[in-house]
Coordinates of C-alpha atoms and ligand atoms in Angstrom, one line a residue:
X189 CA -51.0 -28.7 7.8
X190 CA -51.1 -24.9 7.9
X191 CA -54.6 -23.2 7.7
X192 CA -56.0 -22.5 4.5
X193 CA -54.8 -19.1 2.9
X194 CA -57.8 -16.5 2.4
X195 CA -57.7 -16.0 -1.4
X196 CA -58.8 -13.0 -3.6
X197 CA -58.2 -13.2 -7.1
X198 CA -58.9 -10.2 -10.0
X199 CA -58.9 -11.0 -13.5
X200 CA -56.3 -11.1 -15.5
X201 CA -56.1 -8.0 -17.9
X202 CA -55.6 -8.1 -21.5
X203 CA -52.3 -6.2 -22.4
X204 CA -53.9 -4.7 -25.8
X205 CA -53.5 -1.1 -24.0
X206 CA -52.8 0.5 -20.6
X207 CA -55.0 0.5 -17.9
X208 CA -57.5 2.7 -17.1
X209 CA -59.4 3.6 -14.0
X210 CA -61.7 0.5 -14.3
X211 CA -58.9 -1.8 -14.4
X212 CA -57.8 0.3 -11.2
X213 CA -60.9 -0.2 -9.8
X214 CA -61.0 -4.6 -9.4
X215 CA -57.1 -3.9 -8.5
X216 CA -58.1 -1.5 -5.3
X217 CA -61.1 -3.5 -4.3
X218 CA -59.6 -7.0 -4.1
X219 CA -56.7 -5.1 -2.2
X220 CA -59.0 -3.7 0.4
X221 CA -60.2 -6.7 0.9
X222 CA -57.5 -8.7 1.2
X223 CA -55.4 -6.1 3.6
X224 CA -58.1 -6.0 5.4
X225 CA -58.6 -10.0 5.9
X226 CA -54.6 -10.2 6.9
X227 CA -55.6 -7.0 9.6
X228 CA -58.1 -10.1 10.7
X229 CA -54.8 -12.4 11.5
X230 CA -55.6 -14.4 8.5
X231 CA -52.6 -15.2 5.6
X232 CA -54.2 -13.8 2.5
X233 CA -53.1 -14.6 -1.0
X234 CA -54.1 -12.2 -3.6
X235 CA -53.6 -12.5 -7.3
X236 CA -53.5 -10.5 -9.7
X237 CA -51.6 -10.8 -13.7
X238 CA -52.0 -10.1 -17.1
X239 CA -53.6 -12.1 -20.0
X240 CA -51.5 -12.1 -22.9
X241 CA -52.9 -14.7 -25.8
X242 CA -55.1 -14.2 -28.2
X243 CA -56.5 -12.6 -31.4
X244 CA -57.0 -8.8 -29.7
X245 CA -53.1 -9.1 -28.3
X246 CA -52.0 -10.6 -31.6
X247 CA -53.5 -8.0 -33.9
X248 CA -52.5 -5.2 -31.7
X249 CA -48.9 -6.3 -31.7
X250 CA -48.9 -6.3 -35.7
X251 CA -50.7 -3.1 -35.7
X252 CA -46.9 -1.9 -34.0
X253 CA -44.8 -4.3 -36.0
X254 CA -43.6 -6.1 -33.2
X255 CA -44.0 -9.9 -32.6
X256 CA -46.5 -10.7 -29.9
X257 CA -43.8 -11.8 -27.0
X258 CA -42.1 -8.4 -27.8
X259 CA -45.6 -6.3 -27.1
X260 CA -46.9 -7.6 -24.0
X261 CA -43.7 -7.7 -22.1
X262 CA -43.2 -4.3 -23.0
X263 CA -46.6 -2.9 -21.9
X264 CA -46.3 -5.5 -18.5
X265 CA -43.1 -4.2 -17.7
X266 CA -43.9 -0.2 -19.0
X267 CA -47.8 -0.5 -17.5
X268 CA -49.7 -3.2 -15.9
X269 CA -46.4 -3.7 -13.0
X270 CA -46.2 0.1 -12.7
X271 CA -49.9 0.3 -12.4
X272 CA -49.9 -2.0 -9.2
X273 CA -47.6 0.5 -7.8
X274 CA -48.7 3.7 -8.3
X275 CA -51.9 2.5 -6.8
X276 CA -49.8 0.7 -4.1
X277 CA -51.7 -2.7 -4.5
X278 CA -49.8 -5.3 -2.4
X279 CA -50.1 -8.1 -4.3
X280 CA -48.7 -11.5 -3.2
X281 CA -47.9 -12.9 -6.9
X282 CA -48.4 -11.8 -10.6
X283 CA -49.7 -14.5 -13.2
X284 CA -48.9 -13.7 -16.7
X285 CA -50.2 -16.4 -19.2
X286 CA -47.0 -16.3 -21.2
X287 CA -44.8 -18.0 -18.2
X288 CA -43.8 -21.6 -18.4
X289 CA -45.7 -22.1 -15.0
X290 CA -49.1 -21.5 -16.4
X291 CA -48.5 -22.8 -19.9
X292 CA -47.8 -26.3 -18.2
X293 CA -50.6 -26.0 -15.8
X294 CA -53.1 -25.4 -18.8
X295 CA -51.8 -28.2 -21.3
X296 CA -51.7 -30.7 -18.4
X297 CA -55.9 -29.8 -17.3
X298 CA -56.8 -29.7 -20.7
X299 CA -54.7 -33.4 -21.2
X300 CA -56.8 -34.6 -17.8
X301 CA -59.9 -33.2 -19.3
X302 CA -59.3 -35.2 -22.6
X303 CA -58.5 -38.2 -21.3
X304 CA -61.7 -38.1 -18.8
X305 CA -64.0 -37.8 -22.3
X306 CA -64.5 -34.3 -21.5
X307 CA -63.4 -32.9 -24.9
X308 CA -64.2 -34.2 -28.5
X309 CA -63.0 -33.0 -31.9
X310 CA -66.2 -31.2 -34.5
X311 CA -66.3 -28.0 -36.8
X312 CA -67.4 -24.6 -35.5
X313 CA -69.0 -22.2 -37.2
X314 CA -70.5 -18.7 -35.6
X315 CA -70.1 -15.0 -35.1
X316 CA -66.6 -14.5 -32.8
X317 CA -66.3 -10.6 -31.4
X318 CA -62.5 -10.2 -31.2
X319 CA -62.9 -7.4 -28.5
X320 CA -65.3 -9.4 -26.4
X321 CA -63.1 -12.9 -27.5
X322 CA -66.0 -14.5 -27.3
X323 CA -68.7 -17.3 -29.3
X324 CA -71.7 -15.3 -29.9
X325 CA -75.2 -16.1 -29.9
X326 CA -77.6 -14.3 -31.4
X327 CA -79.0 -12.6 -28.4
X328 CA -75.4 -10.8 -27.8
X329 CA -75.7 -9.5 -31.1
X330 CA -77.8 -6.0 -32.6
X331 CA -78.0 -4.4 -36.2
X332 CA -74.6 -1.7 -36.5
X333 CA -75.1 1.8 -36.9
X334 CA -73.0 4.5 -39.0
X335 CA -70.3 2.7 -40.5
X336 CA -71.4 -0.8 -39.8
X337 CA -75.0 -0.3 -40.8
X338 CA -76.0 -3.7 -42.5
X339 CA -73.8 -5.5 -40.5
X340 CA -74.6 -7.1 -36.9
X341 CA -72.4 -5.8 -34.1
X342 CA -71.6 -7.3 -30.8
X343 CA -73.6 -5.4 -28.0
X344 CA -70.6 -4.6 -25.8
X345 CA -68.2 -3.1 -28.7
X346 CA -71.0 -1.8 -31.0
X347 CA -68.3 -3.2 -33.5
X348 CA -68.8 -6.1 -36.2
X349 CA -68.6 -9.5 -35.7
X350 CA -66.3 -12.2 -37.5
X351 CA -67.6 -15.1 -38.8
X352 CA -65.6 -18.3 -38.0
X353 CA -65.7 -21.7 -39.7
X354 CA -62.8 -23.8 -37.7
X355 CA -62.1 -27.7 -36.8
X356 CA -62.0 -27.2 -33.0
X357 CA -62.2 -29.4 -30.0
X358 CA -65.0 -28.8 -28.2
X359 CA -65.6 -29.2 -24.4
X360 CA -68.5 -31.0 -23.1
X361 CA -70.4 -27.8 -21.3
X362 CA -73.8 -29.6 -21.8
X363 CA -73.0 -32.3 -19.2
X364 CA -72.6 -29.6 -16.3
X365 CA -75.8 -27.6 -16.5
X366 CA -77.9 -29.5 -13.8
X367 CA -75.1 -29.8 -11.7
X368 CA -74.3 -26.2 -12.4
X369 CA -78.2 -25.3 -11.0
X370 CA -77.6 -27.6 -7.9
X371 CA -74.7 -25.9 -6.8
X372 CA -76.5 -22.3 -6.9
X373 CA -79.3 -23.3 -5.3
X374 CA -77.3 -25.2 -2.1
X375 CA -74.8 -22.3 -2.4
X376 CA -76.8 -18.8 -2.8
X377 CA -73.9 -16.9 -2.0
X378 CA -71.5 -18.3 -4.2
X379 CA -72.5 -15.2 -7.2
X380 CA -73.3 -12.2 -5.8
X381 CA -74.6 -9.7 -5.9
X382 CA -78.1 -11.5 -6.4
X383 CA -78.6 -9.6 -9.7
X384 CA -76.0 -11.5 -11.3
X385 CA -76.9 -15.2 -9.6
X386 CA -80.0 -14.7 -11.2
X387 CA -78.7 -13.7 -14.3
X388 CA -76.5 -16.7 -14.3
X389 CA -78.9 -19.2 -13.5
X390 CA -81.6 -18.2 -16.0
X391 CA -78.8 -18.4 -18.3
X392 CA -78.1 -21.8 -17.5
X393 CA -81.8 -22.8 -17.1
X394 CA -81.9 -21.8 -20.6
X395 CA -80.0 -24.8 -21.6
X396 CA -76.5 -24.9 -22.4
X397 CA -74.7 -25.8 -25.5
X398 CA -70.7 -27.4 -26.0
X399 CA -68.8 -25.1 -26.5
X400 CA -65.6 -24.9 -28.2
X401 CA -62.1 -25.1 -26.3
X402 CA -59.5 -24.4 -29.0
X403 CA -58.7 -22.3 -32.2
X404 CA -57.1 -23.4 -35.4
X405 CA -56.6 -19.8 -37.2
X406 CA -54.7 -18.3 -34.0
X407 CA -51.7 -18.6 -34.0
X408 CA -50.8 -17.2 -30.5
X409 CA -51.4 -19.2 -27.2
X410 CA -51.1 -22.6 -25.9
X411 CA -50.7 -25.3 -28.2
X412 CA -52.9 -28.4 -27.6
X413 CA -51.1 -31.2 -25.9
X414 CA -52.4 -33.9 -28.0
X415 CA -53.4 -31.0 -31.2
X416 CA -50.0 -28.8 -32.4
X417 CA -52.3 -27.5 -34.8
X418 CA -54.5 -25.5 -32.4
X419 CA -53.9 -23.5 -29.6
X420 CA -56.1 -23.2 -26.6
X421 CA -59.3 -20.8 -26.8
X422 CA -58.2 -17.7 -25.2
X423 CA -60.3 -18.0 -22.3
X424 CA -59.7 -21.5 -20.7
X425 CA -56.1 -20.9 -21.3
X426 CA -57.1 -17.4 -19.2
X427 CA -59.4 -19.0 -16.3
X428 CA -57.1 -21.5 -15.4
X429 CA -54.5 -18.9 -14.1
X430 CA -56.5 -19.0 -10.5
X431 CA -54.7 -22.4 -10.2
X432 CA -51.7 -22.5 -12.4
X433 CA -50.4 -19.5 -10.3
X434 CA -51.2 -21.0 -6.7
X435 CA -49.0 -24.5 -7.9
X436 CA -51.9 -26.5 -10.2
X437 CA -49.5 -28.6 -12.4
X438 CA -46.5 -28.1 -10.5
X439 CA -43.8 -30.2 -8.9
X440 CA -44.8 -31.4 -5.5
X441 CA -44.2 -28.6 -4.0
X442 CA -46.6 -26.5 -5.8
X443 CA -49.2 -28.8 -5.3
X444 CA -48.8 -28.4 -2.0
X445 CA -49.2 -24.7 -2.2
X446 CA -52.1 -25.5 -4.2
X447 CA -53.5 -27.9 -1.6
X448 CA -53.3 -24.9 0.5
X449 CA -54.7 -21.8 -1.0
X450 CA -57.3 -23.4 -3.4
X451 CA -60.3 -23.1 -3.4
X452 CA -60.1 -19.4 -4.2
X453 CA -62.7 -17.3 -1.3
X454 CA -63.7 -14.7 -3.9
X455 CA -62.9 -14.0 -7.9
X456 CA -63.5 -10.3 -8.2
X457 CA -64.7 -9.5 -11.5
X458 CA -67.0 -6.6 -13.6
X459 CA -70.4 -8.5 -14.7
X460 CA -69.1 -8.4 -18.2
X461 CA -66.9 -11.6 -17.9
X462 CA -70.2 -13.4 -15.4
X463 CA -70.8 -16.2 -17.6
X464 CA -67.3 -17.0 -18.2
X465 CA -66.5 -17.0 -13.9
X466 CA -69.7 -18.9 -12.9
X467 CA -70.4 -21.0 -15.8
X468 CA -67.5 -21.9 -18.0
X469 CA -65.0 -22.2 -14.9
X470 CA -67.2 -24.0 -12.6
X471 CA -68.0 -27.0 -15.3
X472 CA -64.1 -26.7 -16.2
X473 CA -63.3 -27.5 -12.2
X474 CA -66.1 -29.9 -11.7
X475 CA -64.8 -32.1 -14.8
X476 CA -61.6 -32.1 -13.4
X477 CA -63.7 -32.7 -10.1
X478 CA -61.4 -30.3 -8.6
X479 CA -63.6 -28.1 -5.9
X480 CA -65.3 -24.8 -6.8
X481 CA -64.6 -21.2 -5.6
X482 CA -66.2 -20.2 -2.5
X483 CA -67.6 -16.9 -4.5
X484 CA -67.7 -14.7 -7.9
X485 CA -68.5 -11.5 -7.2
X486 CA -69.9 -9.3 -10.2
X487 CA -69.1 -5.3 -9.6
X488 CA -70.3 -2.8 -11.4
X489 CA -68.9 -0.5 -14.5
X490 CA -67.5 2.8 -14.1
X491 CA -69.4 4.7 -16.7
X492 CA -68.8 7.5 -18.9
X493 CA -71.7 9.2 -20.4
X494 CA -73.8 6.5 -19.5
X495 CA -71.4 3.8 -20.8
X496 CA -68.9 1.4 -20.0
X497 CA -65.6 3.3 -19.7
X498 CA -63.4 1.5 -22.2
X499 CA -60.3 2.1 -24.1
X500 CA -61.4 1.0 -27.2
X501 CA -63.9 4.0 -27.1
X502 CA -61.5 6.3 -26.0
X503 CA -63.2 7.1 -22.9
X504 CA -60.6 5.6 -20.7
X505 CA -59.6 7.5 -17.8
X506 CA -55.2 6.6 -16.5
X507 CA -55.1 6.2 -12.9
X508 CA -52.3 8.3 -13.0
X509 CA -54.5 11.1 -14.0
X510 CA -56.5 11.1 -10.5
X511 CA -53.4 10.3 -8.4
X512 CA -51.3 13.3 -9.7
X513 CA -53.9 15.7 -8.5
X514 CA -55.5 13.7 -5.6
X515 CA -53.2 11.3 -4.4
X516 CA -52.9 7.7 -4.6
X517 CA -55.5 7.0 -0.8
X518 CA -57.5 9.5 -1.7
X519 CA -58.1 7.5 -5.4
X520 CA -58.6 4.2 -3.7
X521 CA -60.8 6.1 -1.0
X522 CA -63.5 7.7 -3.5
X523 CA -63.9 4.8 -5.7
X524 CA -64.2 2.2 -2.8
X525 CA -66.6 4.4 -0.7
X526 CA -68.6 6.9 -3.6
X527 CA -70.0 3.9 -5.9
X528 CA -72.0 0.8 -4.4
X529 CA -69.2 -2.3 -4.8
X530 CA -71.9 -4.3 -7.0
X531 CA -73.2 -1.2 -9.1
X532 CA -72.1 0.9 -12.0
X533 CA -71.2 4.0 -10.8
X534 CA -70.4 7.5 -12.9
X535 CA -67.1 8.8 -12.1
X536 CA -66.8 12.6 -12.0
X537 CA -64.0 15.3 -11.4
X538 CA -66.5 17.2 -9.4
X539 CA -68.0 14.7 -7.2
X540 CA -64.1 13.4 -6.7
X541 CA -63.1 17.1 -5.8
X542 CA -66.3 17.5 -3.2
X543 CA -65.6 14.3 -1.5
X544 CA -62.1 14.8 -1.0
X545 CA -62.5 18.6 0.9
X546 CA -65.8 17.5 3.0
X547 CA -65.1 14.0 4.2
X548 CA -61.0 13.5 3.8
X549 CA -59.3 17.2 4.1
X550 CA -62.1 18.5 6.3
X551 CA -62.7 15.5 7.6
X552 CA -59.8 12.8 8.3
X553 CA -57.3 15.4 8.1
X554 CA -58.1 18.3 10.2
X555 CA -59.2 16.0 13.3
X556 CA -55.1 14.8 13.2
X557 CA -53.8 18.0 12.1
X558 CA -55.4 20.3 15.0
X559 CA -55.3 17.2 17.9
X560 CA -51.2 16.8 17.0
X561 CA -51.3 20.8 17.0
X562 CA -52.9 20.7 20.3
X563 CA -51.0 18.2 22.2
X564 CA -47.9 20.2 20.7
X565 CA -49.5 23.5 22.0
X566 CA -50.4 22.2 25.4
X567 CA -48.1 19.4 26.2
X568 CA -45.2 20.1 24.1
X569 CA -45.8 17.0 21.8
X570 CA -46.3 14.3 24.8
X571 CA -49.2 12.2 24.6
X572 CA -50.6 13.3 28.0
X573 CA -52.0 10.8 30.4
X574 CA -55.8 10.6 30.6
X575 CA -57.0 10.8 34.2
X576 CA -61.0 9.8 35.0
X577 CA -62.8 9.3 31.8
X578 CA -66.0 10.9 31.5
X579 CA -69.5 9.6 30.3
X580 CA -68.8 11.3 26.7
X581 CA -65.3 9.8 26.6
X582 CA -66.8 6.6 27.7
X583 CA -69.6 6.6 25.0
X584 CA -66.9 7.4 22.3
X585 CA -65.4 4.3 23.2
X586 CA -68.2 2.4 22.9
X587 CA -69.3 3.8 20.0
X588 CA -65.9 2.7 18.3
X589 CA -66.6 -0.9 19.4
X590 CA -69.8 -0.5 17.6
X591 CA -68.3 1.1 14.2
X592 CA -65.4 -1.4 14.6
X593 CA -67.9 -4.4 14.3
X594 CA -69.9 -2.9 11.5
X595 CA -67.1 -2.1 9.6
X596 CA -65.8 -5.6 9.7
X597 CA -69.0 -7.0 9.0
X598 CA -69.2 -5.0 5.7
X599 CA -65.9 -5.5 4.5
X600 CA -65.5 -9.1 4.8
X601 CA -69.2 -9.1 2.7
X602 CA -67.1 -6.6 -0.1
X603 CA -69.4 -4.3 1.2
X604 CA -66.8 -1.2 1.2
X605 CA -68.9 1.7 0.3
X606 CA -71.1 0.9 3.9
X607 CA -68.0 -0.3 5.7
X608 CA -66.1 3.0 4.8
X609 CA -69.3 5.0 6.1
X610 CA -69.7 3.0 9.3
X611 CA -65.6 4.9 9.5
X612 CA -66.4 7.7 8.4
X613 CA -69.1 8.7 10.7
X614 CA -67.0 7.7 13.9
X615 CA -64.5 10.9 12.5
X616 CA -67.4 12.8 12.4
X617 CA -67.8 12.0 16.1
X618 CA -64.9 12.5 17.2
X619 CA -64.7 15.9 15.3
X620 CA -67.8 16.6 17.2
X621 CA -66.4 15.4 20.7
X622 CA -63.4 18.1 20.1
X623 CA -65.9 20.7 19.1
X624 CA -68.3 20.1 22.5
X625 CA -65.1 19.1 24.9
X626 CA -63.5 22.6 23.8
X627 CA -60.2 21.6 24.4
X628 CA -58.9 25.2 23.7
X629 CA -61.0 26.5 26.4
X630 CA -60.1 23.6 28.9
X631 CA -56.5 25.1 28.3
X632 CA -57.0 28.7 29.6
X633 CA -58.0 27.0 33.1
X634 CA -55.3 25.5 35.1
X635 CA -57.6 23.6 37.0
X636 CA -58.6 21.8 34.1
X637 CA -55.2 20.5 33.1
X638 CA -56.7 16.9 33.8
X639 CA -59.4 17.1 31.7
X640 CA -57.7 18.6 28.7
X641 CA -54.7 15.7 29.0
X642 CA -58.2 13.2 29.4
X643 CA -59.8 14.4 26.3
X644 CA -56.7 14.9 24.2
X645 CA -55.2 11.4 25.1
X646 CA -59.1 10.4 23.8
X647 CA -58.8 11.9 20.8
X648 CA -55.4 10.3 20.0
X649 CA -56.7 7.1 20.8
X650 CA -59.8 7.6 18.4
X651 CA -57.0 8.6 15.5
X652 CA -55.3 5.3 16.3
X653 CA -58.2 3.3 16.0
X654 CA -59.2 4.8 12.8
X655 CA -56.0 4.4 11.4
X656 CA -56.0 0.7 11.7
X657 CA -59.6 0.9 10.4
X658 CA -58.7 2.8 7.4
X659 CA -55.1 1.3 6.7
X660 CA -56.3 -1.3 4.2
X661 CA -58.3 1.2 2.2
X662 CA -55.5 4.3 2.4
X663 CA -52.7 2.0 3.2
X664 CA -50.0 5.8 2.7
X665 CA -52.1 8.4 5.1
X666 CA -52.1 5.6 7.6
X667 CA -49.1 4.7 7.9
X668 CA -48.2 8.7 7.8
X669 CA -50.7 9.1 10.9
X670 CA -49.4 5.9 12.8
X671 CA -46.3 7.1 12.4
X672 CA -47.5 10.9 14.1
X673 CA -49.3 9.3 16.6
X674 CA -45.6 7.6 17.7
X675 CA -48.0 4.2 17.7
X676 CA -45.4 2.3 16.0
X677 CA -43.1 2.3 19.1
X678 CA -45.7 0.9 21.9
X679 CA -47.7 -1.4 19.5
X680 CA -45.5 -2.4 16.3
X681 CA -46.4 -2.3 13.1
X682 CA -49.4 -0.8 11.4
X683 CA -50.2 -3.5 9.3
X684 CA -49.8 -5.8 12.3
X685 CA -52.9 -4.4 13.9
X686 CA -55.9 -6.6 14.2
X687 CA -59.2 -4.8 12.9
X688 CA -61.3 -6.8 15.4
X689 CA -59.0 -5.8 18.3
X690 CA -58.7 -2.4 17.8
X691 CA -62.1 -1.3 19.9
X692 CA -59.5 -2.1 22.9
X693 CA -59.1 1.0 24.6
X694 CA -55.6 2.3 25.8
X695 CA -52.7 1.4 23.3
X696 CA -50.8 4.8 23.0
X697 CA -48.8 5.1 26.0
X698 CA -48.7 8.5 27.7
X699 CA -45.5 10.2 27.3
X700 CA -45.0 9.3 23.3
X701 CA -44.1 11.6 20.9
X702 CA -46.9 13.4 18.9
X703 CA -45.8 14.9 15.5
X704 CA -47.2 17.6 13.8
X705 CA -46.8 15.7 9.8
X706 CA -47.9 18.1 6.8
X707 CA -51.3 17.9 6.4
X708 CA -52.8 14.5 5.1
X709 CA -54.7 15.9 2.4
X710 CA -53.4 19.0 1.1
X711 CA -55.7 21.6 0.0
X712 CA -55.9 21.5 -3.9
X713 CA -54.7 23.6 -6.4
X714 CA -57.9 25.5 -7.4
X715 CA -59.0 25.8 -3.9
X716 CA -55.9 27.5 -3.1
X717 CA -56.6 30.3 -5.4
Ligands
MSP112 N1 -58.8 -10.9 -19.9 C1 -60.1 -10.9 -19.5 C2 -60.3 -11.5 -18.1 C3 -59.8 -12.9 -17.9 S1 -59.9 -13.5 -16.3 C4 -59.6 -15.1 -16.4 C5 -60.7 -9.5 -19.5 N2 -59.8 -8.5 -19.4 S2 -60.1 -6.9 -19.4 O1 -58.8 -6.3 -19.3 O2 -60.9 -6.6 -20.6 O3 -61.0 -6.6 -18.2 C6 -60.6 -6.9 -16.9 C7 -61.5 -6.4 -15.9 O4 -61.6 -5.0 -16.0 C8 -62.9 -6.9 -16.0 O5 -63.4 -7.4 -14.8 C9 -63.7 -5.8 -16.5 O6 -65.0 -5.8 -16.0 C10 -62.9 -4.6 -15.8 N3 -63.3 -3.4 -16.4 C11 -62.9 -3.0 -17.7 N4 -63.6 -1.8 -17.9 C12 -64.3 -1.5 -16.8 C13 -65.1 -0.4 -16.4 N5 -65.3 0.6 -17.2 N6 -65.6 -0.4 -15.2 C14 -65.3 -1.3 -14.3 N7 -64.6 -2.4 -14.6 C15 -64.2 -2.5 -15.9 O7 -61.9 -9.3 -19.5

């Protein structure tokens, strides 16, 4: 049996609009992470799709005058796909919750779940907020203002809430709330960041109620198996997409697959959908006694005046809007290493604009332009051979050992913001070796020929080493520098190079062809000026 997949998950997005930055944002992170896990030798499967049922989708297709089927393949196919690539997110498979695969898997868990005395039939009645699709309680409720003064409004979407009164089938979430405490207490890790374990288990310690597991007045989703009347609440058609895509329901084949990659190692998600990820889907496994995922991870918001950036408040922000200006690794750069993975975090043009001169263009970029310029200059764009290496050149080494292990340590904890810094500062070193080595002045002095070819084969090196570091968070620049480096030719493919290897001193073999590319980071347009 082959080793168990690595697999990263981000929640499925609703297709009532295109995606914005914050969608952007769970794509890039679960991408870092899993690149960088396969730059660990592991097989990684990351998931990533579209969630497509419900009353939000439904109304927003009549809104248009289209049927439902007819909206969300059209904004798949015109923006959630293209999305993925603009932002060059290499996804292994895409779950959307219209295709036959996940229907099946969710009507044959919800049958198992039935016939285990999980789910009973009783009437509902409560406040539902169509934008949250979510039961409310009356904590996640607040008097409106403005226009919906007198009315209660859901706390997320400052909107009003609908009253439902429905014959549903409810799912037996009171049975799971001890076992539910157990598990967090035997498995700290298994939310994070601690902020949101906590918030979870005083949640649960506050009791939890049945909760109901299908809707009568919707017309679009999953019908009930046993119920053609009803179609499965929104959300546990949703959650189950983790399994349905991996092979839960399938032929034996799947299953296999399933037996394979399940459970999932981390569901990335923003701490708005927390309860759903680490109490709903947990009790929904454990009744199918199915095992749980290893983690949910809770990131922060990307904020706009001091709130959530959202769509519906016109404060969304298109990827495309960055990348046009800034580039596509520059993007998943900033937002992976400027806001605290686990925080909210203000986005800004100017911030965006400062990080990209000092730490990528100054930085990054003009440590390969001027060592490929140099090794042009000096040894007509051949790697030169290093002779004796010095106490500096041997600390740099060392140093790189020492960044290499911190950086993996961080990253494999979705720590990117410190594992991007522990990076980043070895540039800055080697920046600083080339300034103190004064290879330009080594050059005037023919009887330093050695010692230039030395510290110019180190600095090549170093640019190798921190290509491989940084390939899984600016996967195009990379490849662009492996490629200058002539890397490709003596030790294969970029994305074939092991991120706990990479301290290993030596790859680039002397005599390979250095090319000058044009700059990695262009200057940009107002600084030009
Ligand atoms: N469809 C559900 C998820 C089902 S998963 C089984 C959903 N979709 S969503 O499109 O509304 O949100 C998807 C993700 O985008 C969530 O993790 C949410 O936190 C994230 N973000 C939406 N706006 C965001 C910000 N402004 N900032 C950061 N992330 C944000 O919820």
């Amino acid at each position: 049996m082959p080793e168990k997949s690595f697999y990263a998950t981000t929640p499925i997005y609703y297709v009532n609009d295109a995606p914005h930055i914050g969608h952007a944002y769970t794509s890039v992170a679960g991408d870092v992470l899993t690149r960088w896990h396969r730059q660990r030798g592991e097989t990684a499967v990351y998931l990533t799709g579209t969630d497509e049922h419900g009353t939000k989708v439904e109304r927003k297709a009549a809104e248009h005058d289209v049927s439902p089927q007819e909206w969300v393949d059209r904004l798949v196919e015109e923006h959630w796909r293209p999305v993925l690539e603009t932002l060059e997110i290499a996804n292994d498979d895409f779950i959307r919750t219209t295709e036959a695969r996940h229907k099946r898997g969710v009507q044959h868990f919800w049958e198992v779940l039935k016939e285990k005395g999980f789910v009973y039939p009783a009437p509902f009645e409560g406040p539902y907020c169509v934008g949250c699709e979510e039961f409310k309680v009356a904590a996640d409720l607040m008097e409106g203002t403005g226009e919906y003064e007198g009315q209660l409004v859901c706390k997320v979407h400052h909107k009003p809430v609908e009253m439902l009164s429905e014959n549903n089938w409810f799912f037996r979430l009171s049975d799971f709330g001890d076992r539910l405490l157990e598990h967090y207490e035997r498995n700290p890790n298994a939310v994070a960041p601690t902020s949101a374990r906590n918030e979870v288990v005083a949640f649960i310690k506050e009791g939890l109620n049945d909760i109901s597991m299908s809707r009568s007045s919707v017309g679009w989703g999953i019908p009930l198996p046993w119920d053609s009347d009803q179609v499965v609440y929104v959300w546990f058609d949703a959650l189950l997409n983790y399994i349905t895509a991996i092979g839960y329901g399938g032929d034996e084949a799947a299953e296999q697959r399933f037996a394979q990659t399940w459970p999932a190692d981390v569901h990335l998600i923003g701490k708005d959908i927390l309860r759903f990820h680490a109490i709903f889907w947990p009790a929904m496994l454990m009744a199918a006694e199915l095992p749980l995922p290893k983690q949910v991870f809770a990131h922060g918001w990307l904020l706009v005046g001091g709130e959530k950036m959202s769509k519906s408040k016109l404060t969304g922000i298109a990827p495309s809007d960055i990348t046009d200006d800034f580039g596509v690794d520059a993007f998943r750069y900033y937002f992976m290493s400027a806001i605290h993975f686990g925080s909210d975090g203000s986005f800004s043009w100017e911030d965006m604009r400062d990080r990209y001169s000092a730490e990528l263009a100054n930085g990054l970029g003009n440590l390969a332009s001027r060592s490929a310029a140099m090794i042009g200059k000096y040894f007509e764009g051949r790697l030169p051979e290093p002779g004796a290496y010095t106490n500096m050149d041997l600390a740099l080494q060392d140093r790189l050992a020492t960044v290499a292990d911190s950086a993996d340590a961080h990253m494999v904890k979705l720590n990117f913001s410190a594992g991007i810094a522990a990076i980043r500062e070895f540039v800055e070193e080697v920046n600083g070796y080339v300034t103190t080595q004064e290879p330009w002045k080594l050059a005037r002095d023919p009887e330093q020929r050695n010692r230039l070819a030395t510290v110019l084969y180190t600095v090549a090196e170093s640019l190798r080493a921190i290509a491989v570091l940084y390939a899984p968070v600016m996967p195009g620049i990379c490849e662009e520098l492996w490629q200058s480096l002539g890397a490709a030719e003596t030790a294969g493919a970029l994305a074939d190079q092991n991120v706990r290897q990479v301290a290993d001193w030596g790859v680039l073999r002397p005599g390979a062809t250095i090319t000058k590319t044009p700059p990695l980071f262009p200057r940009l347009e107002e600084d030009k000026a």
